[in-house]
PDB file of C-alpha atoms in Angstrom:
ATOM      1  CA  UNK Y 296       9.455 -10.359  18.238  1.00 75.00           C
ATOM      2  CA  UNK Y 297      12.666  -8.627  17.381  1.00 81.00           C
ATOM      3  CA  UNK Y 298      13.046  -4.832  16.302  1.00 89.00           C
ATOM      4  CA  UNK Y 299      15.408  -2.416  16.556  1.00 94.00           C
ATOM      5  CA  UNK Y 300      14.405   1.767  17.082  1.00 96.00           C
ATOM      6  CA  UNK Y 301      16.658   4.043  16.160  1.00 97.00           C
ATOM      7  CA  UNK Y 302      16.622   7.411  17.970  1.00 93.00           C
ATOM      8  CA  UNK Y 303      16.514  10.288  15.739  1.00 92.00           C
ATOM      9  CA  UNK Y 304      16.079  10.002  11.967  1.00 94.00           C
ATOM     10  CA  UNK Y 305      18.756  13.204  11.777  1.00 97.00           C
ATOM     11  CA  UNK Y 306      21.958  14.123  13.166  1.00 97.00           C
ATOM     12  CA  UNK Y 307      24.068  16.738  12.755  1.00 97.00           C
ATOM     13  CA  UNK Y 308      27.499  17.325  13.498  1.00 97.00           C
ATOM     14  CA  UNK Y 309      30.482  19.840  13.362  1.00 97.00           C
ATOM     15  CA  UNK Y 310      33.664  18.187  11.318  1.00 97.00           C
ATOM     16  CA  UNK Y 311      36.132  17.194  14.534  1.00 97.00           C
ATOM     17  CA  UNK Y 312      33.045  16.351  16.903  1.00 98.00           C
ATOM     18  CA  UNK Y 313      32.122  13.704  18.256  1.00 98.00           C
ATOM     19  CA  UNK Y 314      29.333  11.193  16.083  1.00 98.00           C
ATOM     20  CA  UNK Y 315      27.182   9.961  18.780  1.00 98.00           C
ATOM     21  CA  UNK Y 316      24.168   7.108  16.542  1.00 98.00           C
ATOM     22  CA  UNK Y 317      22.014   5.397  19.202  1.00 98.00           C
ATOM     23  CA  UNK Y 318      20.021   1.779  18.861  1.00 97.00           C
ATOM     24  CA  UNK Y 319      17.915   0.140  20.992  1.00 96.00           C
ATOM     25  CA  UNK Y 320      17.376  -3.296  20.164  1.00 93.00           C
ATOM     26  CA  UNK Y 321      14.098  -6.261  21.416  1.00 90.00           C
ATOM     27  CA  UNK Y 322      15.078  -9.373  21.368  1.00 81.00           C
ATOM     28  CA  UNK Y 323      13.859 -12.323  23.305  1.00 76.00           C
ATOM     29  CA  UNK Y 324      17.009 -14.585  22.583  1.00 76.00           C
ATOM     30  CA  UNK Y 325      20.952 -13.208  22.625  1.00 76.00           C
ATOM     31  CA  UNK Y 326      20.897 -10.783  19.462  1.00 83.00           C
ATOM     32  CA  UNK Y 327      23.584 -10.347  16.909  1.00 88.00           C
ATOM     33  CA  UNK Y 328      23.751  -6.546  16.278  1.00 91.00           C
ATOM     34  CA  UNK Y 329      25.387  -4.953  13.054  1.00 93.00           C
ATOM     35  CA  UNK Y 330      26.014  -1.406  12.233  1.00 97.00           C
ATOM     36  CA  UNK Y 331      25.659  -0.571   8.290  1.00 97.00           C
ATOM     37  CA  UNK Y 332      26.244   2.603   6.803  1.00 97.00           C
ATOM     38  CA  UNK Y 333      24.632   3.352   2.992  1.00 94.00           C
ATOM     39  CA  UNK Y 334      26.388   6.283   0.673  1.00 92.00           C
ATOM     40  CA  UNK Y 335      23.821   8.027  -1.766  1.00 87.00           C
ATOM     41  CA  UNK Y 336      22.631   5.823  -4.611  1.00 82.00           C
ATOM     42  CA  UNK Y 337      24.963   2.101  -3.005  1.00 86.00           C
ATOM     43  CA  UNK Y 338      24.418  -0.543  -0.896  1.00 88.00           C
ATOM     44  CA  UNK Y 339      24.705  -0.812   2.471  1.00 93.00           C
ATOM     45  CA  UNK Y 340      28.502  -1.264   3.861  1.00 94.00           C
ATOM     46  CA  UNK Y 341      29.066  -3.573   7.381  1.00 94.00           C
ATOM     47  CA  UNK Y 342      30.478  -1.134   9.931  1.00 96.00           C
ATOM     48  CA  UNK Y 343      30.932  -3.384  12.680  1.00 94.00           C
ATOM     49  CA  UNK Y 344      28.808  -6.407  14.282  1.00 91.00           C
ATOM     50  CA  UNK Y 345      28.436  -8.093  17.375  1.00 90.00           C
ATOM     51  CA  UNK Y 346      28.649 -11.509  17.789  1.00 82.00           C
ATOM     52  CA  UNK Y 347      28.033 -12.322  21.698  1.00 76.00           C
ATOM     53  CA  UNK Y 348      32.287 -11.809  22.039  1.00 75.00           C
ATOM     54  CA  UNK Y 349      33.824  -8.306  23.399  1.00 85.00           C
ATOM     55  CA  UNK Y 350      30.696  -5.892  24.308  1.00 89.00           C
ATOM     56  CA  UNK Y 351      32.965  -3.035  22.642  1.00 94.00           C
ATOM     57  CA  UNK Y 352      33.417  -3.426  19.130  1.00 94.00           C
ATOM     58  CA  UNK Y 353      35.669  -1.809  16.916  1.00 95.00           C
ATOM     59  CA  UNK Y 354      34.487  -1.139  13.185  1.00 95.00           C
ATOM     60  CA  UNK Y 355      35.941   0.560  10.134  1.00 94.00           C
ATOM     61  CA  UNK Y 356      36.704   4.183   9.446  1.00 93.00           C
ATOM     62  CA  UNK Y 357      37.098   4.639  13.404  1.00 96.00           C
ATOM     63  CA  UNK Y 358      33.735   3.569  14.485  1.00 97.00           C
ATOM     64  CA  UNK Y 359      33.110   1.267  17.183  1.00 97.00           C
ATOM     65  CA  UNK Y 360      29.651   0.270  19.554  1.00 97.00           C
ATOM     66  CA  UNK Y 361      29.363  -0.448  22.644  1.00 95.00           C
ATOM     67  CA  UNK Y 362      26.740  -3.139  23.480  1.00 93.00           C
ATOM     68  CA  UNK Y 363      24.982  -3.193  27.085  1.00 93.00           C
ATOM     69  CA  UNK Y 364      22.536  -5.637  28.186  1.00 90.00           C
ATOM     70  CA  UNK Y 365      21.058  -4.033  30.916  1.00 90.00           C
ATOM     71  CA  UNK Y 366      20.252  -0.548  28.624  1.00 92.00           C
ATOM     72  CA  UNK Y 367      19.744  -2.744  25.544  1.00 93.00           C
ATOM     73  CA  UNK Y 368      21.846  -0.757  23.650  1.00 95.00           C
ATOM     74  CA  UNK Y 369      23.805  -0.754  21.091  1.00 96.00           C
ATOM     75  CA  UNK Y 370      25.124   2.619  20.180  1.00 97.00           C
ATOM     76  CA  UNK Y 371      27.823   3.393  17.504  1.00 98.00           C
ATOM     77  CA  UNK Y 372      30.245   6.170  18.301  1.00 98.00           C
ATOM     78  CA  UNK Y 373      33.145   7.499  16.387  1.00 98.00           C
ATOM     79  CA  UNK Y 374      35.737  10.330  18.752  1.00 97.00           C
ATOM     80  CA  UNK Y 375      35.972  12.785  15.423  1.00 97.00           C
ATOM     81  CA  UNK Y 376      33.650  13.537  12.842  1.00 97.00           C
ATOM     82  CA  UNK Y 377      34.999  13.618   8.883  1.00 96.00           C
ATOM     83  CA  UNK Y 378      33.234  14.756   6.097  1.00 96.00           C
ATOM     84  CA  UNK Y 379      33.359  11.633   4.504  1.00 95.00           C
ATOM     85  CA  UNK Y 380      31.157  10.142   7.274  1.00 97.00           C
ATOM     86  CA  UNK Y 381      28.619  11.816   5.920  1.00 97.00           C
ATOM     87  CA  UNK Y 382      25.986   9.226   5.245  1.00 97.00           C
ATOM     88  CA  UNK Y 383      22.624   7.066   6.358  1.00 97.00           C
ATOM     89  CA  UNK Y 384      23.377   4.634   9.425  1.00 98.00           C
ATOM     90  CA  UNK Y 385      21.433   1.387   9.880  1.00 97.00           C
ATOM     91  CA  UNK Y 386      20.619  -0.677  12.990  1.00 96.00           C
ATOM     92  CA  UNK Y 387      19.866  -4.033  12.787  1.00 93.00           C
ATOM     93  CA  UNK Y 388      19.734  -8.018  14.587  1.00 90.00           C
ATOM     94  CA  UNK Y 389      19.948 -10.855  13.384  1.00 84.00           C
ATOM     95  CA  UNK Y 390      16.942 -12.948  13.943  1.00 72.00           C
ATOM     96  CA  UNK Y 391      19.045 -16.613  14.269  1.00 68.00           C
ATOM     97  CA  UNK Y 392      22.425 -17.211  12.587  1.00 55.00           C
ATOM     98  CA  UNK Y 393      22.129 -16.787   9.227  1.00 54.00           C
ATOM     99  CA  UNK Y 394      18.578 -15.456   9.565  1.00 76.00           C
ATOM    100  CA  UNK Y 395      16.789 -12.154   7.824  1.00 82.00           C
ATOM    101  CA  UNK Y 396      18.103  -8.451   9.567  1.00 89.00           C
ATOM    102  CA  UNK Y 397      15.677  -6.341  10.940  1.00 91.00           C
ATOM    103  CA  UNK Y 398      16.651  -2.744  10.327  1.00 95.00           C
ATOM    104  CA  UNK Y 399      16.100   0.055  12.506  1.00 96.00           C
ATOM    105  CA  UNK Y 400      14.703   3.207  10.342  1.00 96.00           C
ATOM    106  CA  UNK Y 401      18.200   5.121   9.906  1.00 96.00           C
ATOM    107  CA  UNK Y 402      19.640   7.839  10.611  1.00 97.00           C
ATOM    108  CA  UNK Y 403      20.913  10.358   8.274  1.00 97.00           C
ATOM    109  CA  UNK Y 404      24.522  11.729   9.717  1.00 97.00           C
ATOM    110  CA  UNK Y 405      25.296  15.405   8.465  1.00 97.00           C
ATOM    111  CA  UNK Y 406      29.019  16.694   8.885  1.00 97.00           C
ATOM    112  CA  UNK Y 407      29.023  20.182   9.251  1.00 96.00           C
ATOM    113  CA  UNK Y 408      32.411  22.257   8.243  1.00 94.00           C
TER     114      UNK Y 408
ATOM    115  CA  UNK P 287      37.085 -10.480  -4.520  1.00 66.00           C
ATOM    116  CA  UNK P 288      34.229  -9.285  -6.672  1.00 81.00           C
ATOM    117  CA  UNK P 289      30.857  -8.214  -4.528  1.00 92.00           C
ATOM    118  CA  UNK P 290      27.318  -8.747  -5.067  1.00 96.00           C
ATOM    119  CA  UNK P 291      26.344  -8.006  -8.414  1.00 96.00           C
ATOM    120  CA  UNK P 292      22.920  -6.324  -9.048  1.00 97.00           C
ATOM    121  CA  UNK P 293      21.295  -4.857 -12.418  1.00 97.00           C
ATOM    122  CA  UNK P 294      19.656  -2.884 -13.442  1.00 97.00           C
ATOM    123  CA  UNK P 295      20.875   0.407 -11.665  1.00 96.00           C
ATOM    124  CA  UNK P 296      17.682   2.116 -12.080  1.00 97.00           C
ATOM    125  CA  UNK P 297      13.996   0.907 -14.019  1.00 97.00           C
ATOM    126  CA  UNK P 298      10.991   3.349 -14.720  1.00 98.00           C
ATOM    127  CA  UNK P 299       7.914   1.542 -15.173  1.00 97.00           C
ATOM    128  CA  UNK P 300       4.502   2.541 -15.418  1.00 97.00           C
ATOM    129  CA  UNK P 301       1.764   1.124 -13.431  1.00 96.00           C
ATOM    130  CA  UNK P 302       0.259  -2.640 -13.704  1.00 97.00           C
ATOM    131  CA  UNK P 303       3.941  -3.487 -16.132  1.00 97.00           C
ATOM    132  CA  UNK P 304       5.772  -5.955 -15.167  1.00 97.00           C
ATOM    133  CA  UNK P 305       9.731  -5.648 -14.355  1.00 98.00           C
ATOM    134  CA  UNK P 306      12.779  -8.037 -13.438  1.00 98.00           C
ATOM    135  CA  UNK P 307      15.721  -7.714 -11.122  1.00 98.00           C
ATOM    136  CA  UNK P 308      18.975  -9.757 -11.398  1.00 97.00           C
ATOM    137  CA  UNK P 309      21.318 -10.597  -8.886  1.00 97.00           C
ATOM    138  CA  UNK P 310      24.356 -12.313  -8.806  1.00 96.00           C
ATOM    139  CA  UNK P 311      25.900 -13.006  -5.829  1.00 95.00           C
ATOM    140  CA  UNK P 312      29.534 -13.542  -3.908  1.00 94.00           C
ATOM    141  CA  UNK P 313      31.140 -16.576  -5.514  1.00 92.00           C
ATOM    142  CA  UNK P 314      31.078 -19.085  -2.691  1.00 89.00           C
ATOM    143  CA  UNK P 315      27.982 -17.603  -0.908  1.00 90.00           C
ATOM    144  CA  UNK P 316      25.074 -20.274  -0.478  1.00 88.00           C
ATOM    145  CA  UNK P 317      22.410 -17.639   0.965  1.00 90.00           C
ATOM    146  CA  UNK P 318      21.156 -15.110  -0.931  1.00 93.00           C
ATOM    147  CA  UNK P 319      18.387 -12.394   0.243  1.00 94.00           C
ATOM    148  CA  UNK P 320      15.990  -9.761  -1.114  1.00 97.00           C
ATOM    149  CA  UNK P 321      15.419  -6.882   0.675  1.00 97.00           C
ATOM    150  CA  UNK P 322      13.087  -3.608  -0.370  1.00 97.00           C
ATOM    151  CA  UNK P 323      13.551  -0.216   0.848  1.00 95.00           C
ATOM    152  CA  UNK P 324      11.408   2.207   0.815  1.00 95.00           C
ATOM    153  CA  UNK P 325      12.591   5.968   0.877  1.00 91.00           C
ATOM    154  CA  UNK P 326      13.223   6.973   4.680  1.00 89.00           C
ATOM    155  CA  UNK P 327      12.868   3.434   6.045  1.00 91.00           C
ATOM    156  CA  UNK P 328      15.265   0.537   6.295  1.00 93.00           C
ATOM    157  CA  UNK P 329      15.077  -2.151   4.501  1.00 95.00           C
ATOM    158  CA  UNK P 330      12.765  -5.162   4.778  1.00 95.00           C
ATOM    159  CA  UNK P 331      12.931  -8.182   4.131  1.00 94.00           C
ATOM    160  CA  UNK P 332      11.427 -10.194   0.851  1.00 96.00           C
ATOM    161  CA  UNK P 333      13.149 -13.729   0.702  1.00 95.00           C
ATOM    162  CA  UNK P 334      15.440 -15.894   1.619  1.00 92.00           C
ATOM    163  CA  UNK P 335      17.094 -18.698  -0.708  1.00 92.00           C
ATOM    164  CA  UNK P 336      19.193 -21.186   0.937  1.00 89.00           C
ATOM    165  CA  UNK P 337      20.962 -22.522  -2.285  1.00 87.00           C
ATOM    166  CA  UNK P 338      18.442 -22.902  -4.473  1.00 84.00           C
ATOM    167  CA  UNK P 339      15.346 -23.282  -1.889  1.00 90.00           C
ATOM    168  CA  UNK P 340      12.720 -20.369  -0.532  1.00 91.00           C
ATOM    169  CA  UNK P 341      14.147 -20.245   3.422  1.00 88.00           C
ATOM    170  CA  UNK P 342      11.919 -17.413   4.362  1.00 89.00           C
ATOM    171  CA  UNK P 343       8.775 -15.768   1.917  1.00 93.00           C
ATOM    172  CA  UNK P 344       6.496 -14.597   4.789  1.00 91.00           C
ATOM    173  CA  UNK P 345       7.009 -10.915   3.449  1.00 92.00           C
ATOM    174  CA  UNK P 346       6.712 -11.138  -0.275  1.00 96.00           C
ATOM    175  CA  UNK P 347       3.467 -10.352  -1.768  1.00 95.00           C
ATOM    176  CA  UNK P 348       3.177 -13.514  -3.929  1.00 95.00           C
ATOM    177  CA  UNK P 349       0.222 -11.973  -5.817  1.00 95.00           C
ATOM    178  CA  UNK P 350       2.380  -9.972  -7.349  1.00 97.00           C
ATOM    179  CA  UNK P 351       6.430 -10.778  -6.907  1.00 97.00           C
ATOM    180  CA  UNK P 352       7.973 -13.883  -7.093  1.00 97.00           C
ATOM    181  CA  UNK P 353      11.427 -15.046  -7.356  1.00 97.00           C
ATOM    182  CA  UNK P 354      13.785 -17.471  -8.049  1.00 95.00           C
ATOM    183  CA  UNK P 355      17.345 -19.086  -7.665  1.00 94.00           C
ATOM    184  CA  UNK P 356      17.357 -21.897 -10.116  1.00 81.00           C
ATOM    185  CA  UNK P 357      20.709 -23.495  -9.529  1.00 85.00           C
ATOM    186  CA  UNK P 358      21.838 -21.807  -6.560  1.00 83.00           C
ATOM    187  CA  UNK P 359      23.962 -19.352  -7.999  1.00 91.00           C
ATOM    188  CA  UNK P 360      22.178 -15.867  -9.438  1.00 95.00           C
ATOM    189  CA  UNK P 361      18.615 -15.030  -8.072  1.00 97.00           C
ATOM    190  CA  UNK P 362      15.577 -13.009 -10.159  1.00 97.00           C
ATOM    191  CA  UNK P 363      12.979 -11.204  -8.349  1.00 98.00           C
ATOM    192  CA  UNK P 364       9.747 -10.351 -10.631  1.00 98.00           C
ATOM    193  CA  UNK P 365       6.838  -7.474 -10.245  1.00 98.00           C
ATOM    194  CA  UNK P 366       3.698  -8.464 -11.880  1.00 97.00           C
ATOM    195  CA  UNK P 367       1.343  -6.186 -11.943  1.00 96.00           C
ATOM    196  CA  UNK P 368       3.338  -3.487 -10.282  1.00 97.00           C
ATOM    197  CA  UNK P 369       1.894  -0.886  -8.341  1.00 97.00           C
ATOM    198  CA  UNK P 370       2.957   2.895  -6.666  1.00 97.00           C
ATOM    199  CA  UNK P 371       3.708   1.856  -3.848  1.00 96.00           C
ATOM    200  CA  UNK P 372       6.206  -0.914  -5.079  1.00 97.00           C
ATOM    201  CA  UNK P 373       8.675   2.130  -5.922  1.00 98.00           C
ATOM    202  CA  UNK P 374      11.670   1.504  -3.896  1.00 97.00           C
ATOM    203  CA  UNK P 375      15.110   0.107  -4.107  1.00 96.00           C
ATOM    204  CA  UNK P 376      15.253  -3.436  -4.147  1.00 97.00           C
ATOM    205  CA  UNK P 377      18.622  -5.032  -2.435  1.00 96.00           C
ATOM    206  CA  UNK P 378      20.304  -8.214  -2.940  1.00 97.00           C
ATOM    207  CA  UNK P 379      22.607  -9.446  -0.402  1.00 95.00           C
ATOM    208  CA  UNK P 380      24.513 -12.821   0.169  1.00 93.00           C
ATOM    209  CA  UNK P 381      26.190 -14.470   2.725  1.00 89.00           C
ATOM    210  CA  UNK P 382      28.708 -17.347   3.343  1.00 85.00           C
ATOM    211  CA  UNK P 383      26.463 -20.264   5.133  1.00 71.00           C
ATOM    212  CA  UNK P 384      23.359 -19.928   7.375  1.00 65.00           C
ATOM    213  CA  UNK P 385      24.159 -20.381  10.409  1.00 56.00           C
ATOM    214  CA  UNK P 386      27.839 -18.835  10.508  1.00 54.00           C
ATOM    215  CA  UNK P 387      28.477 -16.618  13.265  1.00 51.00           C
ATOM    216  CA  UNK P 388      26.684 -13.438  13.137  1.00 59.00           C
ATOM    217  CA  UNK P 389      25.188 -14.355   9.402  1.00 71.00           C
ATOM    218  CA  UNK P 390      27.078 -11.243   8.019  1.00 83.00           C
ATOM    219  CA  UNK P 391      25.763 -10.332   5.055  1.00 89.00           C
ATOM    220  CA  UNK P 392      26.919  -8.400   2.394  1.00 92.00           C
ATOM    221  CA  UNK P 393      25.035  -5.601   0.231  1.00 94.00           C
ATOM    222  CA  UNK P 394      25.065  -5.110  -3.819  1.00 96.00           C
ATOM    223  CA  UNK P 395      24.369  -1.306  -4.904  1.00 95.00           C
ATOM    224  CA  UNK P 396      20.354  -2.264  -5.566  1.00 95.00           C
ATOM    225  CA  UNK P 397      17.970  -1.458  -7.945  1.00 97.00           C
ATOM    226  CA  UNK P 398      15.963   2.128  -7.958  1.00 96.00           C
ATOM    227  CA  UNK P 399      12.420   1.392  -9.457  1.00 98.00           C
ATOM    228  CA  UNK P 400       9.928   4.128 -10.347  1.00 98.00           C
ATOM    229  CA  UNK P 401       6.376   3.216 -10.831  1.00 97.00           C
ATOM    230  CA  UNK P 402       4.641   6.119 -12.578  1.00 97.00           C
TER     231      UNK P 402
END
């Protein structure tokens, strides 16, 4: 069965750092692999996906994940940190095309001035 | 391009009432999803509607939710008796075609329930 584990439910960060979200994914088939992001009290906003194309993906608002077979991985990484980024980041893989996501648990992203 | 429209915002409901959610989705989009998230986890999902037919129900509690797309376009999802632990936000998303590449699906701003 598919799931995705997200390691740590909390990370902090200095504004200007580097945002460092990790994802490990299961899947017994090629996975599609999205990156959401959710701002207190809205819905979830697509990052970035990937679709079995490039294995580095860029996103909006500067993110972009890398995804590795071998480690299966799928972290999302942004070079500086803005305030603004301040929000819960979601995991998740597409079961089949078209099919339900399964989310990881989040992680909550703190910028720190 | 509007997005995926969801009301109400917010419902407070005691125990064993009953309560409705409305969703309306992207003009165009033939898949529409429930999803229910429950404070510090990710969502899950409820159903899938393909048009107007049930794609996926193997998580909804059909004691006590159902829903419906009756012509393919908007979606309701109904709690009947509802209990605690159905407090959560409830998500509707929608997405272009089953089976398009990737399936991306996109988010309205969901529905915070309170069961007292």
């Amino acid at each position: 069965a598919q799931s995705v584990t997200q390691l740590g439910s909390h990370v902090s960060v200095s504004e200007g750092a580097l945002v460092l979200l990790r994802c490990n994914y299961s899947s017994s088939v090629p996975p599609y692999l999205f990156w959401y992001v959710q701002y207190p009290n809205q819905g979830l906003q697509l990052l970035l996906k990937y679709t079995s194309a490039a294995t580095l993906v860029k996103g909006i608002n500067g993110f972009e994940a890398e995804f590795k077979k071998s480690e299966t991985s799928f972290h999302l990484t942004k070079p500086s940190a803005h305030m603004s980024d301040a929000a819960e980041y979601f995991c998740a893989v597409n079961v089949n095309q078209g099919g339900k996501l399964i989310f990881g648990q989040g992680t909550e992203l703190s910028v720190k001035p | 391009e509007a997005g995926v429209a969801q009301s109400p915002r917010y419902k407070i409901i005691e125990k064993r009432q009953s309560v409705a959610f409305w969703c309306n989705p992207i003009s165009g989009h033939a898949t529409l999803y429930w999803y229910q998230q429950i404070l510090g986890q990710g969502p899950k999902l409820l159903i899938q509607f393909q048009n107007n037919g049930v794609v996926d129900d193997s998580q909804l509690p059909k004691d006590r939710f159902s829903a419906e797309r009756l012509k393919g376009v908007d979606s309701t999802l109904k709690i009947q008796p509802a209990k605690l632990e159905d407090s959560a936000v409830y998500l509707c998303a929608s997405s272009f075609l089953a089976g398009a590449t990737g399936g991306t699906q996109y988010f309205g701003p969901g529905t915070r329930l309170t069961v007292l």
